[in-house]
mmCIF file of C-alpha atoms in Angstrom:
data_model
loop_
_atom_site.group_PDB
_atom_site.id
_atom_site.type_symbol
_atom_site.label_atom_id
_atom_site.label_comp_id
_atom_site.label_asym_id
_atom_site.label_seq_id
_atom_site.Cartn_x
_atom_site.Cartn_y
_atom_site.Cartn_z
ATOM 1 C CA UNK A 912 -63.553 -22.272 -104.277
ATOM 2 C CA UNK A 913 -61.830 -22.304 -101.252
ATOM 3 C CA UNK A 914 -65.024 -24.393 -99.542
ATOM 4 C CA UNK A 915 -64.446 -24.444 -95.578
ATOM 5 C CA UNK A 916 -61.585 -23.424 -93.925
ATOM 6 C CA UNK A 917 -60.177 -22.906 -90.091
ATOM 7 C CA UNK A 918 -57.377 -21.574 -88.273
ATOM 8 C CA UNK A 919 -55.231 -22.366 -87.007
ATOM 9 C CA UNK A 920 -54.035 -26.162 -87.631
ATOM 10 C CA UNK A 921 -52.501 -26.782 -84.163
ATOM 11 C CA UNK A 922 -52.800 -25.260 -81.010
ATOM 12 C CA UNK A 923 -51.420 -25.702 -77.884
ATOM 13 C CA UNK A 924 -53.104 -23.987 -74.750
ATOM 14 C CA UNK A 925 -51.967 -23.474 -71.042
ATOM 15 C CA UNK A 926 -55.563 -24.294 -68.314
ATOM 16 C CA UNK A 927 -57.207 -20.952 -67.892
ATOM 17 C CA UNK A 928 -56.323 -19.364 -71.165
ATOM 18 C CA UNK A 929 -58.570 -17.655 -74.175
ATOM 19 C CA UNK A 930 -58.615 -18.684 -77.829
ATOM 20 C CA UNK A 931 -60.582 -18.481 -80.656
ATOM 21 C CA UNK A 932 -61.029 -20.525 -83.437
ATOM 22 C CA UNK A 933 -61.415 -19.413 -87.059
ATOM 23 C CA UNK A 934 -63.823 -21.124 -89.150
ATOM 24 C CA UNK A 935 -64.939 -19.447 -92.811
ATOM 25 C CA UNK A 936 -66.722 -20.672 -95.955
ATOM 26 C CA UNK A 937 -66.593 -18.974 -99.471
ATOM 27 C CA UNK A 938 -69.977 -21.067 -100.441
ATOM 28 C CA UNK A 939 -72.745 -18.918 -99.230
ATOM 29 C CA UNK A 940 -73.969 -21.624 -96.995
ATOM 30 C CA UNK A 941 -76.920 -20.826 -94.621
ATOM 31 C CA UNK A 942 -75.923 -23.432 -91.801
ATOM 32 C CA UNK A 943 -72.790 -23.665 -90.407
ATOM 33 C CA UNK A 944 -71.503 -26.002 -87.281
ATOM 34 C CA UNK A 945 -68.540 -26.950 -84.677
ATOM 35 C CA UNK A 946 -67.960 -30.910 -84.072
ATOM 36 C CA UNK A 947 -65.334 -31.669 -81.440
ATOM 37 C CA UNK A 948 -63.764 -35.276 -81.976
ATOM 38 C CA UNK A 949 -62.833 -37.674 -79.556
ATOM 39 C CA UNK A 950 -61.988 -41.257 -79.841
ATOM 40 C CA UNK A 951 -64.060 -43.873 -79.335
ATOM 41 C CA UNK A 952 -67.140 -41.157 -79.562
ATOM 42 C CA UNK A 953 -67.222 -40.326 -83.289
ATOM 43 C CA UNK A 954 -68.493 -35.944 -83.794
ATOM 44 C CA UNK A 955 -70.238 -34.550 -81.433
ATOM 45 C CA UNK A 956 -72.319 -31.031 -82.087
ATOM 46 C CA UNK A 957 -70.863 -28.047 -80.080
ATOM 47 C CA UNK A 958 -73.060 -25.390 -81.877
ATOM 48 C CA UNK A 959 -74.690 -24.214 -84.204
ATOM 49 C CA UNK A 960 -75.881 -21.497 -86.792
ATOM 50 C CA UNK A 961 -78.930 -21.417 -89.573
ATOM 51 C CA UNK A 962 -78.296 -18.031 -90.242
ATOM 52 C CA UNK A 963 -76.123 -14.457 -89.355
ATOM 53 C CA UNK A 964 -77.762 -13.537 -86.600
ATOM 54 C CA UNK A 965 -78.793 -17.032 -85.335
ATOM 55 C CA UNK A 966 -76.950 -19.307 -82.961
ATOM 56 C CA UNK A 967 -77.946 -22.397 -81.100
ATOM 57 C CA UNK A 968 -76.687 -24.758 -78.651
ATOM 58 C CA UNK A 969 -75.516 -28.190 -79.942
ATOM 59 C CA UNK A 970 -74.894 -31.959 -77.867
ATOM 60 C CA UNK A 971 -71.922 -30.612 -76.157
ATOM 61 C CA UNK A 972 -71.923 -26.505 -75.569
ATOM 62 C CA UNK A 973 -70.453 -26.136 -72.193
ATOM 63 C CA UNK A 974 -67.204 -23.882 -72.320
ATOM 64 C CA UNK A 975 -67.860 -22.688 -75.576
ATOM 65 C CA UNK A 976 -69.397 -19.682 -77.370
ATOM 66 C CA UNK A 977 -70.203 -18.669 -81.195
ATOM 67 C CA UNK A 978 -71.574 -15.840 -82.887
ATOM 68 C CA UNK A 979 -72.228 -15.437 -86.685
ATOM 69 C CA UNK A 980 -72.001 -11.864 -87.962
ATOM 70 C CA UNK A 981 -71.774 -12.579 -91.471
ATOM 71 C CA UNK A 982 -72.495 -15.707 -93.782
ATOM 72 C CA UNK A 983 -68.874 -16.441 -94.180
ATOM 73 C CA UNK A 984 -67.532 -16.508 -90.591
ATOM 74 C CA UNK A 985 -68.356 -18.439 -87.686
ATOM 75 C CA UNK A 986 -66.026 -18.495 -84.930
ATOM 76 C CA UNK A 987 -65.727 -20.691 -81.780
ATOM 77 C CA UNK A 988 -64.376 -19.191 -78.542
ATOM 78 C CA UNK A 989 -62.865 -20.831 -75.696
ATOM 79 C CA UNK A 990 -63.056 -18.686 -72.905
ATOM 80 C CA UNK A 991 -61.278 -20.669 -70.166
ATOM 81 C CA UNK A 992 -59.405 -23.711 -71.740
ATOM 82 C CA UNK A 993 -59.617 -26.801 -69.637
ATOM 83 C CA UNK A 994 -57.602 -30.109 -70.330
ATOM 84 C CA UNK A 995 -60.884 -31.765 -71.178
ATOM 85 C CA UNK A 996 -61.301 -29.589 -74.131
ATOM 86 C CA UNK A 997 -58.436 -31.234 -76.124
ATOM 87 C CA UNK A 998 -59.719 -32.716 -78.591
ATOM 88 C CA UNK A 999 -60.035 -31.793 -82.749
ATOM 89 C CA UNK A 1000 -62.116 -29.562 -83.896
ATOM 90 C CA UNK A 1001 -64.064 -29.561 -87.742
ATOM 91 C CA UNK A 1002 -66.555 -26.436 -88.817
ATOM 92 C CA UNK A 1003 -68.703 -27.448 -91.258
ATOM 93 C CA UNK A 1004 -71.127 -26.044 -93.613
ATOM 94 C CA UNK A 1005 -74.190 -26.796 -95.613
ATOM 95 C CA UNK A 1006 -76.804 -24.724 -98.257
ATOM 96 C CA UNK A 1007 -80.134 -24.063 -96.510
ATOM 97 C CA UNK A 1008 -83.421 -25.939 -96.103
ATOM 98 C CA UNK A 1009 -84.972 -27.004 -99.483
ATOM 99 C CA UNK A 1010 -81.062 -26.149 -101.581
ATOM 100 C CA UNK A 1011 -80.229 -28.868 -103.855
ATOM 101 C CA UNK A 1012 -77.982 -30.929 -101.475
ATOM 102 C CA UNK A 1013 -78.902 -29.039 -98.760
ATOM 103 C CA UNK A 1014 -78.435 -31.880 -96.468
ATOM 104 C CA UNK A 1015 -74.992 -32.600 -97.584
ATOM 105 C CA UNK A 1016 -72.421 -30.972 -94.806
ATOM 106 C CA UNK A 1017 -68.849 -29.869 -96.383
ATOM 107 C CA UNK A 1018 -66.415 -29.579 -93.263
ATOM 108 C CA UNK A 1019 -63.097 -28.099 -92.876
ATOM 109 C CA UNK A 1020 -59.663 -29.622 -92.480
ATOM 110 C CA UNK A 1021 -59.539 -29.442 -88.680
ATOM 111 C CA UNK A 1022 -58.170 -27.923 -85.903
ATOM 112 C CA UNK A 1023 -56.095 -29.697 -82.850
ATOM 113 C CA UNK A 1024 -56.019 -28.181 -79.720
ATOM 114 C CA UNK A 1025 -54.171 -29.598 -76.696
ATOM 115 C CA UNK A 1026 -54.846 -27.998 -73.635
ATOM 116 C CA UNK A 1027 -52.305 -28.665 -70.749
ATOM 117 C CA UNK B 383 -83.808 -40.785 -78.909
ATOM 118 C CA UNK B 384 -81.988 -40.794 -82.389
ATOM 119 C CA UNK B 385 -78.608 -42.743 -82.924
ATOM 120 C CA UNK B 386 -76.563 -44.599 -84.855
ATOM 121 C CA UNK B 387 -74.411 -47.660 -84.121
ATOM 122 C CA UNK B 388 -71.810 -48.598 -86.579
ATOM 123 C CA UNK B 389 -69.405 -51.560 -86.041
ATOM 124 C CA UNK B 390 -66.215 -51.306 -83.960
ATOM 125 C CA UNK B 391 -62.581 -51.435 -85.647
ATOM 126 C CA UNK B 392 -60.138 -51.746 -86.384
ATOM 127 C CA UNK B 393 -60.951 -53.449 -89.978
ATOM 128 C CA UNK B 394 -57.967 -54.920 -91.283
ATOM 129 C CA UNK B 395 -58.108 -56.070 -95.115
ATOM 130 C CA UNK B 396 -56.053 -57.345 -97.753
ATOM 131 C CA UNK B 397 -56.021 -55.559 -101.127
ATOM 132 C CA UNK B 398 -58.951 -56.535 -103.086
ATOM 133 C CA UNK B 399 -61.182 -58.385 -100.257
ATOM 134 C CA UNK B 400 -64.326 -57.227 -99.725
ATOM 135 C CA UNK B 401 -65.625 -54.643 -97.766
ATOM 136 C CA UNK B 402 -68.803 -54.725 -95.211
ATOM 137 C CA UNK B 403 -69.403 -51.711 -92.433
ATOM 138 C CA UNK B 404 -72.104 -52.086 -90.531
ATOM 139 C CA UNK B 405 -74.673 -49.468 -89.788
ATOM 140 C CA UNK B 406 -77.662 -49.422 -87.566
ATOM 141 C CA UNK B 407 -79.871 -46.536 -86.883
ATOM 142 C CA UNK B 408 -82.616 -45.100 -84.599
ATOM 143 C CA UNK B 409 -84.619 -42.293 -85.849
ATOM 144 C CA UNK B 410 -88.560 -41.143 -85.453
ATOM 145 C CA UNK B 411 -90.076 -40.338 -89.107
ATOM 146 C CA UNK B 412 -87.722 -40.141 -92.204
ATOM 147 C CA UNK B 413 -84.237 -39.220 -91.410
ATOM 148 C CA UNK B 414 -81.810 -39.317 -94.558
ATOM 149 C CA UNK B 415 -78.582 -41.146 -94.290
ATOM 150 C CA UNK B 416 -74.564 -41.025 -94.912
ATOM 151 C CA UNK B 417 -71.647 -42.315 -94.841
ATOM 152 C CA UNK B 418 -68.436 -39.808 -94.424
ATOM 153 C CA UNK B 419 -64.647 -41.047 -94.952
ATOM 154 C CA UNK B 420 -61.884 -39.063 -93.023
ATOM 155 C CA UNK B 421 -58.676 -40.050 -94.614
ATOM 156 C CA UNK B 422 -55.396 -39.234 -92.431
ATOM 157 C CA UNK B 423 -54.927 -35.601 -91.090
ATOM 158 C CA UNK B 424 -58.151 -34.317 -93.120
ATOM 159 C CA UNK B 425 -61.548 -33.632 -92.650
ATOM 160 C CA UNK B 426 -64.369 -35.414 -93.446
ATOM 161 C CA UNK B 427 -65.825 -35.569 -96.859
ATOM 162 C CA UNK B 428 -69.313 -37.214 -97.955
ATOM 163 C CA UNK B 429 -68.834 -40.664 -99.538
ATOM 164 C CA UNK B 430 -72.423 -41.277 -100.134
ATOM 165 C CA UNK B 431 -76.100 -40.468 -99.296
ATOM 166 C CA UNK B 432 -79.509 -41.812 -99.659
ATOM 167 C CA UNK B 433 -82.688 -40.054 -98.654
ATOM 168 C CA UNK B 434 -85.515 -42.252 -98.686
ATOM 169 C CA UNK B 435 -86.208 -45.722 -97.762
ATOM 170 C CA UNK B 436 -84.732 -48.414 -100.699
ATOM 171 C CA UNK B 437 -82.589 -45.617 -101.978
ATOM 172 C CA UNK B 438 -79.034 -46.718 -102.823
ATOM 173 C CA UNK B 439 -76.199 -44.112 -103.095
ATOM 174 C CA UNK B 440 -72.902 -45.067 -104.505
ATOM 175 C CA UNK B 441 -69.773 -43.578 -105.544
ATOM 176 C CA UNK B 442 -66.282 -44.490 -105.702
ATOM 177 C CA UNK B 443 -66.982 -48.091 -105.826
ATOM 178 C CA UNK B 444 -69.408 -48.262 -102.437
ATOM 179 C CA UNK B 445 -72.794 -49.000 -101.964
ATOM 180 C CA UNK B 446 -75.028 -48.682 -99.116
ATOM 181 C CA UNK B 447 -79.003 -49.013 -99.337
ATOM 182 C CA UNK B 448 -81.113 -47.586 -96.931
ATOM 183 C CA UNK B 449 -83.293 -50.334 -95.681
ATOM 184 C CA UNK B 450 -86.216 -48.747 -93.173
ATOM 185 C CA UNK B 451 -87.559 -52.697 -92.469
ATOM 186 C CA UNK B 452 -84.055 -53.241 -90.795
ATOM 187 C CA UNK B 453 -83.137 -49.941 -89.860
ATOM 188 C CA UNK B 454 -79.627 -50.320 -91.264
ATOM 189 C CA UNK B 455 -77.324 -48.838 -94.256
ATOM 190 C CA UNK B 456 -74.351 -51.082 -94.230
ATOM 191 C CA UNK B 457 -71.295 -49.645 -96.304
ATOM 192 C CA UNK B 458 -69.952 -52.322 -98.588
ATOM 193 C CA UNK B 459 -67.139 -52.421 -101.512
ATOM 194 C CA UNK B 460 -66.108 -55.017 -104.263
ATOM 195 C CA UNK B 461 -62.489 -55.006 -104.103
ATOM 196 C CA UNK B 462 -60.710 -52.326 -101.324
ATOM 197 C CA UNK B 463 -57.564 -50.894 -102.059
ATOM 198 C CA UNK B 464 -54.816 -49.351 -100.330
ATOM 199 C CA UNK B 465 -55.935 -45.829 -100.719
ATOM 200 C CA UNK B 466 -59.317 -46.374 -99.133
ATOM 201 C CA UNK B 467 -57.385 -47.222 -95.824
ATOM 202 C CA UNK B 468 -59.453 -44.198 -93.522
ATOM 203 C CA UNK B 469 -61.666 -44.070 -90.969
ATOM 204 C CA UNK B 470 -65.560 -44.242 -92.327
ATOM 205 C CA UNK B 471 -68.398 -42.822 -90.550
ATOM 206 C CA UNK B 472 -72.550 -43.213 -90.546
ATOM 207 C CA UNK B 473 -74.289 -40.492 -89.660
ATOM 208 C CA UNK B 474 -78.077 -39.418 -90.346
ATOM 209 C CA UNK B 475 -79.491 -35.889 -90.573
ATOM 210 C CA UNK B 476 -83.086 -35.414 -89.022
ATOM 211 C CA UNK B 477 -84.918 -32.361 -87.576
ATOM 212 C CA UNK B 478 -85.882 -30.221 -91.005
ATOM 213 C CA UNK B 479 -84.537 -26.586 -90.367
ATOM 214 C CA UNK B 480 -81.769 -27.744 -87.882
ATOM 215 C CA UNK B 481 -78.087 -28.352 -89.139
ATOM 216 C CA UNK B 482 -78.018 -31.761 -86.944
ATOM 217 C CA UNK B 483 -75.647 -34.922 -87.729
ATOM 218 C CA UNK B 484 -75.472 -37.633 -85.457
ATOM 219 C CA UNK B 485 -72.642 -39.855 -86.144
ATOM 220 C CA UNK B 486 -71.470 -43.169 -85.486
ATOM 221 C CA UNK B 487 -68.197 -43.195 -83.239
ATOM 222 C CA UNK B 488 -66.408 -44.279 -86.970
ATOM 223 C CA UNK B 489 -64.483 -47.649 -88.197
ATOM 224 C CA UNK B 490 -60.994 -47.491 -89.143
ATOM 225 C CA UNK B 491 -60.352 -49.717 -91.890
ATOM 226 C CA UNK B 492 -56.872 -50.362 -93.195
ATOM 227 C CA UNK B 493 -55.904 -52.304 -96.542
ATOM 228 C CA UNK B 494 -53.021 -54.062 -96.400
ATOM 229 C CA UNK B 495 -51.093 -55.235 -100.013
#
């Protein structure tokens, strides 16, 4: 059972480049989220999904796009990278509302992104 | 709005010392409360949780009690080990069907031998 996986582990981009951060979970969780972690600011929610085909914005969505075509995958796209997007990105998933342990989130190992 | 405030770090302790990391929250209704731990180079892992007032969450020697009267969820451990060195995040969950956790800024704990 792999849990939540993320790729790549580390990426360097130039300003203006685009890329996709991959996230997959094999626990059949309904809910998935993307967070960014910055020093002194904790984790901030970027986008989330409550099921396949359904996504919504979190606290800091600007500059990021997401889609959820399957239950397993929830990629995060940076359309035109900016230095302000230098951060560590975490994907997380949890079971659906009403499921046992439904409020406990499971996190991936993170992707470190550096935008020059 | 809903928010979590936790004590700033770093917290530096000697092995076997007593640990307290303070966490207070602001929320409407009755949120669930969590402590997550992040070991160096890893993602966050759930440490413990409490879903209603007066519940005590516990795991790996850590404890926290959901105190609605003081809106607090302080993390404690009686005797820390070097292996407990990590960043600890307090978080609250609200919103029912939405997948929204609000995190504190994290507290770095460094335990010295």
